[in-house]
Amino acid sequence: MIGPGVRSFLAAVLPALALIGWFVHRDLIAPGPAVMLVAAIAGGSLYAVRRRVKAEKAALDRLNRMAEEAEAQAEALRYKASVADRIVSSLPDPLLFLDRRRRVVRANRGAERLLDKNLVGRDIGEGLRHPDLLAAVDRALAGQGAQQVEVALPGPPPATFIARIEPVEPPPARRAAEEGGEPDQAVLLVDLQDVTALIRSEQMRVDFVANVSHELRTPLTSLTGFIETLRGPARDDAAARDKFLAIMQEQSERMFRLINDLLSLSRIELDEHSRPTEPVDLAEILEGVRGMLAMKAEQRGAVLTFAPPDEFQPVVRGDADQLTQVFLNLVDNAIKYGGRGTEVSVQVRARDSRRLAVDVRDQGAGIPAEHIPRLTERFYRVDAARSRELGGTGLGLAIVKHIVNRHRGRLSITSREGEGSCFTVTLPLAAEARREAAAPRTPQRRATG
Ligand code: ADP
């Protein structure tokens, strides 16, 4: 077989030789047949050259297509790698990839936030000094498979993680190279799952059940005790019977209040995520609360002062019953914990063009600063005995907090020992009231009492 190179060479040279041959022997060969011969040779050669060009073009096209496919595959791989990269980076759990020498090969943003920005290239023990975790990493590196340990970090703030350590299979080509080469390939994945909130809520659930049981047990014990006394030693003692029955009534009312508060709390929690939509005028709500508590205030010698805003109508989107409950609880507390004969004032003001604030202020003994952040926890009381004596359940502020949350508002507490406390509820104004708060109208009404 003649190769394609030789064929092209012959295609060019043969017609030229034929032409030279005829020129040299032009006295022997007539020009007509010579021209035909040269033309035939040139035609054949041209045909061969064209076929070759065509074949080479087809081969070139094939190569181009293969190159394009390879480029597309490389692009798809690059895209997949960058997606995987972004996923790993944005996963909330701190993730660390380690090589065979326990060095960090890669750390996502969560890990950098939790531990250190410059972890890559360093031993994991430099960022996470936790003996159990390091021992588990060593076990996984020694081929003992996936490991799981609880890791408590002192913080601040303190946090608890479940660390899952999973072996990562390196790709086969790398595996072979790794046998003798430098081990910089990720072989372990350390996933730190934050379980702090989970542990805290489990603890809260356990505490809550214990607290409810305790709160119900105390009045029940007292009721059973009095029933026994009334059926035994005090059976015929009319004076003692009246006294005991009064205490028993008080204890049953306490249990009733507690159960009512527990039921409201669970109802409020159920719809905490659905924002109320009805327009509610807080001036009317506060007027109602004043009516409900007027007698109690009088009994305790407290002076109630209500000041609705002059400049705008305090309308919010809300649940009227729940908002009544909020201010009943706050004003009731102010009456309970405010000193005898002092003033309890409720003032509504525009916080800014979008929000209003209601301040419930008393002149009581105040609250020590260390207790303030915990007051809205269920059953948290500064002085449990005093709260019980005043008929408190320890759930009032927890109820307030949940209702205010449902209304996308905020409860803030300020207090000065010896001077009194101020509980402020901030709520978003309804759209129609926002315009008024932004451009205050001329004072029209003022209702205090
Ligand atoms: P309680 O039924 O005990 O009043 P709350 O949840 O309403 O329960 O309040 C929790 C605790 O917060 C109270 O026991 C009390 O110690 C404290 N507290 C609430 N309001 C006031 C206030 N106005 N002044 C002083 N202490 C208050």
Coordinates of C-alpha atoms and ligand atoms in Angstrom, one line a residue:
M1 CA 0.0 0.0 0.0
I2 CA 1.2 3.5 -0.9
G3 CA 1.0 5.8 2.1
P4 CA -1.0 9.1 1.9
G5 CA 2.2 11.2 2.0
V6 CA 3.7 9.3 -0.9
R7 CA 0.4 9.6 -2.7
S8 CA 0.3 13.4 -2.4
F9 CA 3.9 13.6 -3.5
L10 CA 3.2 11.4 -6.6
A11 CA 0.1 13.5 -7.3
A12 CA 2.2 16.6 -7.6
V13 CA 5.3 15.2 -9.2
L14 CA 3.9 12.7 -11.8
P15 CA 2.1 15.4 -13.9
A16 CA 5.2 17.6 -13.7
L17 CA 7.4 14.7 -14.9
A18 CA 4.9 13.8 -17.6
L19 CA 5.0 17.5 -18.8
I20 CA 8.9 17.6 -18.7
G21 CA 9.1 14.2 -20.5
W22 CA 6.8 15.5 -23.3
F23 CA 8.8 18.8 -23.5
V24 CA 12.1 16.9 -23.9
H25 CA 10.6 14.5 -26.5
R26 CA 8.2 16.9 -28.1
D27 CA 9.6 16.0 -31.5
L28 CA 8.4 12.4 -30.9
I29 CA 5.1 12.9 -29.2
A30 CA 2.4 15.0 -30.7
P31 CA 1.1 17.7 -28.4
G32 CA -2.6 16.4 -28.4
P33 CA -2.0 12.9 -26.9
A34 CA 0.7 14.4 -24.6
V35 CA -1.8 17.0 -23.2
M36 CA -4.4 14.2 -22.7
L37 CA -1.8 12.0 -20.9
V38 CA -0.7 14.9 -18.6
A39 CA -4.4 15.8 -18.0
A40 CA -5.3 12.2 -17.1
I41 CA -2.3 11.9 -14.7
A42 CA -3.1 15.4 -13.2
G43 CA -6.8 14.4 -12.8
G44 CA -6.0 11.1 -11.1
S45 CA -3.6 12.9 -8.8
L46 CA -6.0 15.6 -8.0
Y47 CA -8.7 13.0 -7.2
A48 CA -6.2 11.3 -4.8
V49 CA -5.3 14.6 -3.2
R50 CA -8.9 15.6 -2.7
R51 CA -9.8 12.3 -1.1
R52 CA -6.9 12.7 1.2
V53 CA -7.9 16.2 2.1
K54 CA -11.4 15.0 2.8
A55 CA -10.2 12.1 5.0
E56 CA -7.9 14.5 6.9
K57 CA -10.7 17.0 7.3
A58 CA -13.0 14.3 8.7
A59 CA -10.3 13.1 11.1
L60 CA -9.8 16.7 12.2
D61 CA -13.6 17.2 12.7
R62 CA -13.7 14.0 14.8
L63 CA -10.8 15.3 16.9
N64 CA -12.5 18.7 17.3
R65 CA -15.7 17.0 18.4
M66 CA -13.8 14.9 20.9
A67 CA -12.0 18.0 22.2
E68 CA -15.4 19.8 22.5
E69 CA -16.9 16.8 24.4
A70 CA -13.9 16.6 26.7
E71 CA -14.2 20.3 27.3
A72 CA -17.9 20.0 28.1
Q73 CA -17.2 17.1 30.4
A74 CA -14.5 19.0 32.2
E75 CA -16.9 22.0 32.5
A76 CA -19.6 19.8 33.9
L77 CA -17.1 18.3 36.4
R78 CA -15.9 21.8 37.3
Y79 CA -19.5 22.8 37.9
K80 CA -20.2 19.8 40.0
A81 CA -17.1 20.4 42.0
S82 CA -18.0 24.0 42.6
V83 CA -21.6 23.1 43.6
A84 CA -20.2 20.5 46.0
D85 CA -17.8 23.1 47.3
R86 CA -20.6 25.6 47.8
I87 CA -22.8 23.0 49.5
V88 CA -19.9 22.0 51.9
S89 CA -19.1 25.6 52.6
S90 CA -22.7 26.6 53.3
L91 CA -23.7 23.6 55.4
P92 CA -24.5 24.9 58.9
D93 CA -22.6 22.0 60.6
P94 CA -18.9 22.7 61.0
L95 CA -17.2 20.2 58.7
L96 CA -13.5 19.3 58.6
F97 CA -11.6 17.0 56.2
L98 CA -8.5 15.4 57.6
D99 CA -5.6 13.6 55.9
R100 CA -3.8 10.4 57.1
R101 CA -1.6 12.5 59.5
R102 CA -4.7 14.1 61.2
R103 CA -4.0 17.4 59.5
V104 CA -6.9 19.6 58.3
V105 CA -7.1 19.5 54.5
R106 CA -10.3 21.5 54.3
A107 CA -12.6 23.3 56.7
N108 CA -16.0 24.8 55.8
R109 CA -17.2 28.2 57.0
G110 CA -19.1 26.7 60.0
A111 CA -15.8 25.1 61.2
E112 CA -13.8 28.3 60.7
R113 CA -16.5 30.2 62.7
L114 CA -16.4 27.7 65.5
L115 CA -12.7 27.0 65.7
D116 CA -10.2 29.1 63.8
K117 CA -9.8 30.7 60.4
N118 CA -6.4 29.2 59.8
L119 CA -6.9 25.5 60.5
V120 CA -5.9 24.1 57.1
G121 CA -2.5 22.4 57.2
R122 CA -2.5 22.1 61.0
D123 CA -3.2 19.1 63.2
I124 CA -6.9 19.0 64.2
G125 CA -5.8 18.9 67.9
E126 CA -4.6 22.5 67.6
G127 CA -8.1 23.8 66.8
L128 CA -10.1 21.3 68.9
R129 CA -8.4 20.3 72.1
H130 CA -10.8 17.6 73.1
P131 CA -9.2 14.3 74.2
D132 CA -12.3 12.1 73.4
L133 CA -12.6 13.6 69.9
L134 CA -8.9 13.2 69.1
A135 CA -9.0 9.6 70.4
A136 CA -12.0 8.9 68.1
V137 CA -10.1 10.5 65.1
D138 CA -7.1 8.3 65.9
R139 CA -9.3 5.2 66.0
A140 CA -10.9 6.0 62.7
L141 CA -7.4 6.6 61.2
A142 CA -6.3 3.2 62.6
G143 CA -9.0 1.6 60.4
Q144 CA -11.7 1.1 63.1
G145 CA -14.4 2.6 60.9
A146 CA -16.9 5.5 61.6
Q147 CA -16.9 6.9 65.1
Q148 CA -19.3 9.1 67.1
V149 CA -18.5 11.1 70.3
E150 CA -20.2 13.9 72.3
V151 CA -18.0 17.0 72.4
A152 CA -18.8 19.7 75.0
L153 CA -17.0 23.0 74.3
P154 CA -16.6 25.6 77.1
G155 CA -17.3 28.5 74.7
P156 CA -18.2 31.3 75.3
P157 CA -21.0 30.5 74.8
P158 CA -20.8 26.8 76.0
A159 CA -22.0 24.4 73.3
T160 CA -22.4 20.7 72.9
F161 CA -21.8 18.8 69.6
I162 CA -22.2 15.3 68.4
A163 CA -19.0 14.7 66.3
R164 CA -19.4 12.1 63.6
I165 CA -16.1 10.9 62.1
E166 CA -16.5 9.1 58.8
P167 CA -13.8 7.6 56.6
V168 CA -13.8 9.1 53.1
E169 CA -12.8 6.8 50.2
P170 CA -10.1 8.6 48.1
P171 CA -10.5 8.1 44.3
P172 CA -8.7 5.0 43.0
A173 CA -5.9 6.8 41.0
R174 CA -5.0 8.9 44.1
R175 CA -5.1 5.7 46.3
A176 CA -2.4 4.1 44.2
A177 CA -0.2 7.3 44.3
E178 CA -0.8 7.7 47.9
E179 CA 0.8 4.3 48.8
G180 CA 4.2 5.8 48.5
G181 CA 3.5 9.5 48.1
E182 CA 2.8 12.5 50.4
P183 CA -0.5 11.9 52.3
D184 CA -2.3 15.2 51.6
Q185 CA -5.6 13.6 50.5
A186 CA -8.7 13.8 52.7
V187 CA -9.4 10.4 54.3
L188 CA -11.7 11.4 57.2
L189 CA -14.7 13.7 57.4
V190 CA -15.4 15.2 60.9
D191 CA -19.0 16.5 61.1
L192 CA -19.9 18.5 64.3
Q193 CA -23.6 18.7 64.8
D194 CA -24.7 21.4 67.3
V195 CA -27.1 19.8 69.8
T196 CA -27.0 22.5 72.4
A197 CA -30.6 23.7 71.6
L198 CA -31.8 20.1 71.6
I199 CA -30.2 19.3 75.0
R200 CA -31.5 22.6 76.4
S201 CA -35.1 21.9 75.2
E202 CA -35.0 18.4 76.5
Q203 CA -33.8 19.7 79.9
M204 CA -36.6 22.4 79.8
R205 CA -39.2 19.7 79.2
V206 CA -37.9 17.6 82.1
D207 CA -37.8 20.7 84.3
F208 CA -41.3 21.8 83.2
V209 CA -42.9 18.4 84.1
A210 CA -41.1 18.5 87.4
N211 CA -42.3 22.0 88.1
V212 CA -45.9 21.4 87.1
S213 CA -45.9 18.3 89.3
H214 CA -44.4 20.2 92.2
E215 CA -46.8 23.2 91.8
L216 CA -49.9 20.9 91.7
R217 CA -48.6 18.6 94.5
T218 CA -48.3 21.4 97.1
P219 CA -51.9 22.5 97.1
L220 CA -53.1 18.9 96.7
T221 CA -51.0 17.8 99.7
S222 CA -52.5 20.6 101.7
L223 CA -56.1 19.7 100.5
T224 CA -55.6 16.0 101.5
G225 CA -54.2 17.1 104.8
F226 CA -57.2 19.3 105.6
I227 CA -59.7 16.6 104.4
E228 CA -58.1 14.1 106.8
T229 CA -58.2 16.6 109.7
L230 CA -61.8 17.5 109.0
R231 CA -62.9 13.9 108.9
G232 CA -60.8 13.1 112.1
P233 CA -59.8 15.4 114.9
A234 CA -61.7 18.5 113.7
R235 CA -64.9 16.6 112.8
D236 CA -67.0 18.5 115.4
D237 CA -65.0 21.7 115.6
A238 CA -67.1 24.3 113.7
A239 CA -64.6 27.2 114.0
A240 CA -61.7 25.0 112.7
R241 CA -63.9 23.7 109.9
D242 CA -64.6 27.2 108.6
K243 CA -61.0 28.1 108.8
F244 CA -59.8 25.0 107.0
L245 CA -62.5 25.2 104.3
A246 CA -61.3 28.8 103.6
I247 CA -57.8 27.5 103.1
M248 CA -59.0 24.6 101.0
Q249 CA -60.9 27.0 98.8
E250 CA -57.8 29.1 98.4
Q251 CA -55.7 26.1 97.5
S252 CA -58.2 24.8 94.9
E253 CA -58.4 28.3 93.4
R254 CA -54.6 28.2 93.1
M255 CA -54.7 24.8 91.3
F256 CA -57.4 26.2 89.1
R257 CA -55.3 29.3 88.2
L258 CA -52.3 27.1 87.5
I259 CA -54.3 24.8 85.2
N260 CA -55.8 27.8 83.4
D261 CA -52.4 29.4 82.8
L262 CA -51.0 26.0 81.6
L263 CA -53.9 25.7 79.1
S264 CA -53.5 29.3 77.9
L265 CA -49.7 28.7 77.4
S266 CA -50.2 25.6 75.4
R267 CA -53.0 27.3 73.3
I268 CA -50.7 30.3 72.6
E269 CA -47.8 28.0 71.7
L270 CA -50.0 26.2 69.2
D271 CA -50.7 29.3 67.1
E272 CA -47.5 31.2 67.9
H273 CA -46.5 31.1 64.2
S274 CA -49.7 32.5 62.7
R275 CA -49.6 36.2 62.9
P276 CA -52.9 37.8 63.9
T277 CA -54.5 40.1 61.2
E278 CA -57.4 41.8 62.9
P279 CA -57.1 45.6 63.7
V280 CA -57.1 46.1 67.5
D281 CA -57.2 49.5 69.2
L282 CA -54.9 49.2 72.3
A283 CA -56.6 52.2 74.0
E284 CA -59.8 50.1 74.2
I285 CA -57.9 47.0 75.4
L286 CA -56.2 49.0 78.1
E287 CA -59.4 50.6 79.2
G288 CA -60.9 47.1 79.6
V289 CA -57.9 46.0 81.6
R290 CA -58.2 49.0 83.9
G291 CA -61.9 48.0 84.5
M292 CA -60.9 44.4 85.3
L293 CA -58.2 45.4 87.7
A294 CA -59.7 48.5 89.3
M295 CA -61.0 46.5 92.3
K296 CA -57.8 44.7 92.9
A297 CA -55.8 48.0 92.7
E298 CA -58.2 49.5 95.2
Q299 CA -57.8 46.6 97.6
R300 CA -54.0 46.9 97.4
G301 CA -54.1 50.7 97.6
A302 CA -52.5 51.2 94.2
V303 CA -53.3 54.2 92.0
L304 CA -53.8 53.2 88.4
T305 CA -52.9 55.8 85.7
F306 CA -53.6 55.0 82.1
A307 CA -52.4 57.4 79.4
P308 CA -53.4 56.6 75.8
P309 CA -51.6 58.6 73.2
D310 CA -53.0 62.0 72.1
E311 CA -51.3 62.1 68.7
F312 CA -52.4 58.9 67.1
Q313 CA -54.8 56.0 67.4
P314 CA -52.8 53.0 68.8
V315 CA -54.0 50.4 66.3
V316 CA -52.1 47.1 65.8
R317 CA -52.9 43.9 64.0
G318 CA -53.6 41.5 66.8
D319 CA -55.7 39.1 68.8
A320 CA -57.8 41.2 71.2
D321 CA -58.1 38.5 73.8
Q322 CA -54.4 37.7 73.8
L323 CA -53.4 41.4 74.0
T324 CA -55.9 41.8 76.9
Q325 CA -54.1 38.9 78.6
V326 CA -50.7 40.5 78.1
F327 CA -51.7 43.8 79.8
L328 CA -53.8 42.0 82.5
N329 CA -50.7 40.0 83.5
L330 CA -48.3 43.0 83.4
V331 CA -50.6 45.4 85.3
D332 CA -51.6 42.6 87.7
N333 CA -47.9 42.0 88.4
A334 CA -47.3 45.8 88.8
I335 CA -50.1 45.9 91.4
K336 CA -48.9 42.7 93.1
Y337 CA -45.2 43.7 93.3
G338 CA -45.6 47.5 93.5
G339 CA -45.6 48.9 97.0
R340 CA -48.8 49.7 98.8
G341 CA -50.3 53.0 98.0
T342 CA -48.0 53.6 95.1
E343 CA -48.8 54.4 91.5
V344 CA -49.0 52.0 88.6
S345 CA -48.9 53.8 85.3
V346 CA -49.6 52.5 81.8
Q347 CA -48.4 54.8 79.0
V348 CA -48.8 54.3 75.2
R349 CA -46.3 56.1 73.0
A350 CA -45.1 56.0 69.4
R351 CA -41.7 54.3 69.5
D352 CA -41.0 55.3 65.9
S353 CA -43.1 55.7 62.7
R354 CA -43.7 51.9 62.5
R355 CA -44.0 50.8 66.1
L356 CA -45.7 51.8 69.4
A357 CA -44.6 51.0 72.9
V358 CA -46.6 50.4 76.0
D359 CA -44.8 51.0 79.3
V360 CA -46.2 49.4 82.5
R361 CA -44.4 51.1 85.3
D362 CA -44.6 50.4 89.1
Q363 CA -42.9 51.9 92.1
G364 CA -42.2 48.5 93.8
A365 CA -39.0 47.1 95.2
G366 CA -37.6 46.4 91.7
I367 CA -35.9 43.3 90.4
P368 CA -32.2 42.5 90.9
A369 CA -30.4 42.7 87.5
E370 CA -29.3 39.1 87.5
H371 CA -32.9 37.8 87.5
I372 CA -34.2 40.0 84.6
P373 CA -33.0 37.8 81.7
R374 CA -34.8 34.8 83.2
L375 CA -38.1 36.3 84.2
T376 CA -40.0 35.0 81.2
E377 CA -38.9 31.4 81.8
R378 CA -41.8 29.2 83.0
F379 CA -42.0 29.1 86.8
Y380 CA -39.0 31.4 87.3
R381 CA -39.7 33.6 90.2
V382 CA -37.4 36.0 92.1
D383 CA -39.1 35.1 95.4
A384 CA -41.2 31.9 95.0
A385 CA -42.8 32.2 98.4
R386 CA -43.9 35.8 97.9
S387 CA -45.3 35.0 94.4
R388 CA -47.4 32.1 95.8
E389 CA -48.5 34.2 98.7
L390 CA -49.8 36.8 96.2
G391 CA -51.5 34.2 94.1
G392 CA -48.9 33.9 91.4
T393 CA -48.4 30.9 89.2
G394 CA -45.0 31.8 87.8
L395 CA -46.4 31.6 84.3
G396 CA -47.6 35.1 83.7
L397 CA -44.5 36.5 82.0
A398 CA -44.0 33.3 80.0
I399 CA -47.5 33.8 78.6
V400 CA -46.7 37.5 77.9
K401 CA -43.6 36.6 76.0
H402 CA -45.3 34.1 73.8
I403 CA -48.2 36.4 72.9
V404 CA -45.8 39.3 72.2
N405 CA -43.7 37.0 69.9
R406 CA -46.8 36.0 68.0
H407 CA -47.5 39.7 67.4
R408 CA -43.9 40.2 66.1
G409 CA -43.3 42.5 69.1
R410 CA -40.8 42.7 71.9
L411 CA -40.9 42.7 75.7
S412 CA -38.2 44.6 77.5
I413 CA -37.7 44.9 81.2
T414 CA -35.8 47.6 83.1
S415 CA -35.7 47.9 86.8
R416 CA -33.9 49.8 89.6
E417 CA -33.8 48.2 93.0
G418 CA -35.8 50.2 95.5
E419 CA -37.3 52.4 92.8
G420 CA -39.5 50.1 90.7
S421 CA -39.7 48.3 87.4
C422 CA -40.9 49.1 83.9
F423 CA -42.2 46.4 81.5
T424 CA -42.3 47.7 77.9
V425 CA -44.2 45.9 75.1
T426 CA -43.2 47.1 71.6
L427 CA -45.6 46.2 68.8
P428 CA -45.7 47.0 65.1
L429 CA -48.4 49.6 64.3
A430 CA -51.1 48.7 61.7
A431 CA -50.5 50.4 58.4
E432 CA -53.3 52.9 58.9
A433 CA -51.9 54.0 62.3
R434 CA -48.4 54.3 60.9
R435 CA -49.3 57.3 58.8
E436 CA -50.8 59.0 61.9
A437 CA -47.8 58.2 64.1
A438 CA -45.5 59.6 61.3
A439 CA -47.5 62.9 61.1
P440 CA -49.0 63.4 64.6
R441 CA -52.5 64.9 64.7
T442 CA -53.6 67.7 67.0
P443 CA -54.3 66.4 70.6
Q444 CA -58.0 65.4 70.9
R445 CA -58.5 63.2 73.9
R446 CA -56.8 62.2 77.1
A447 CA -58.2 59.6 79.5
T448 CA -56.5 59.0 82.8
G449 CA -57.8 57.7 86.0
Ligands
ADP1 P1 -45.9 35.2 89.1 O1 -47.2 34.5 88.9 O2 -45.0 34.6 90.0 O3 -46.1 36.7 89.3 P2 -44.8 35.9 86.5 O4 -44.4 35.1 85.4 O5 -45.9 36.9 86.2 O6 -45.2 35.0 87.7 O7 -43.5 36.7 87.0 C1 -42.4 36.0 87.3 C2 -41.6 36.7 88.4 O8 -41.1 37.9 88.0 C3 -42.4 37.0 89.7 O9 -42.5 35.9 90.5 C4 -41.7 38.1 90.3 O10 -40.6 37.6 91.0 C5 -41.1 38.8 89.1 N1 -41.9 40.0 88.7 C6 -42.8 40.1 87.8 N2 -43.3 41.4 87.7 C7 -42.7 42.1 88.6 C8 -42.8 43.4 89.0 N3 -43.6 44.3 88.4 N4 -42.0 43.8 90.0 C9 -41.1 43.0 90.6 N5 -41.0 41.7 90.3 C10 -41.8 41.2 89.3

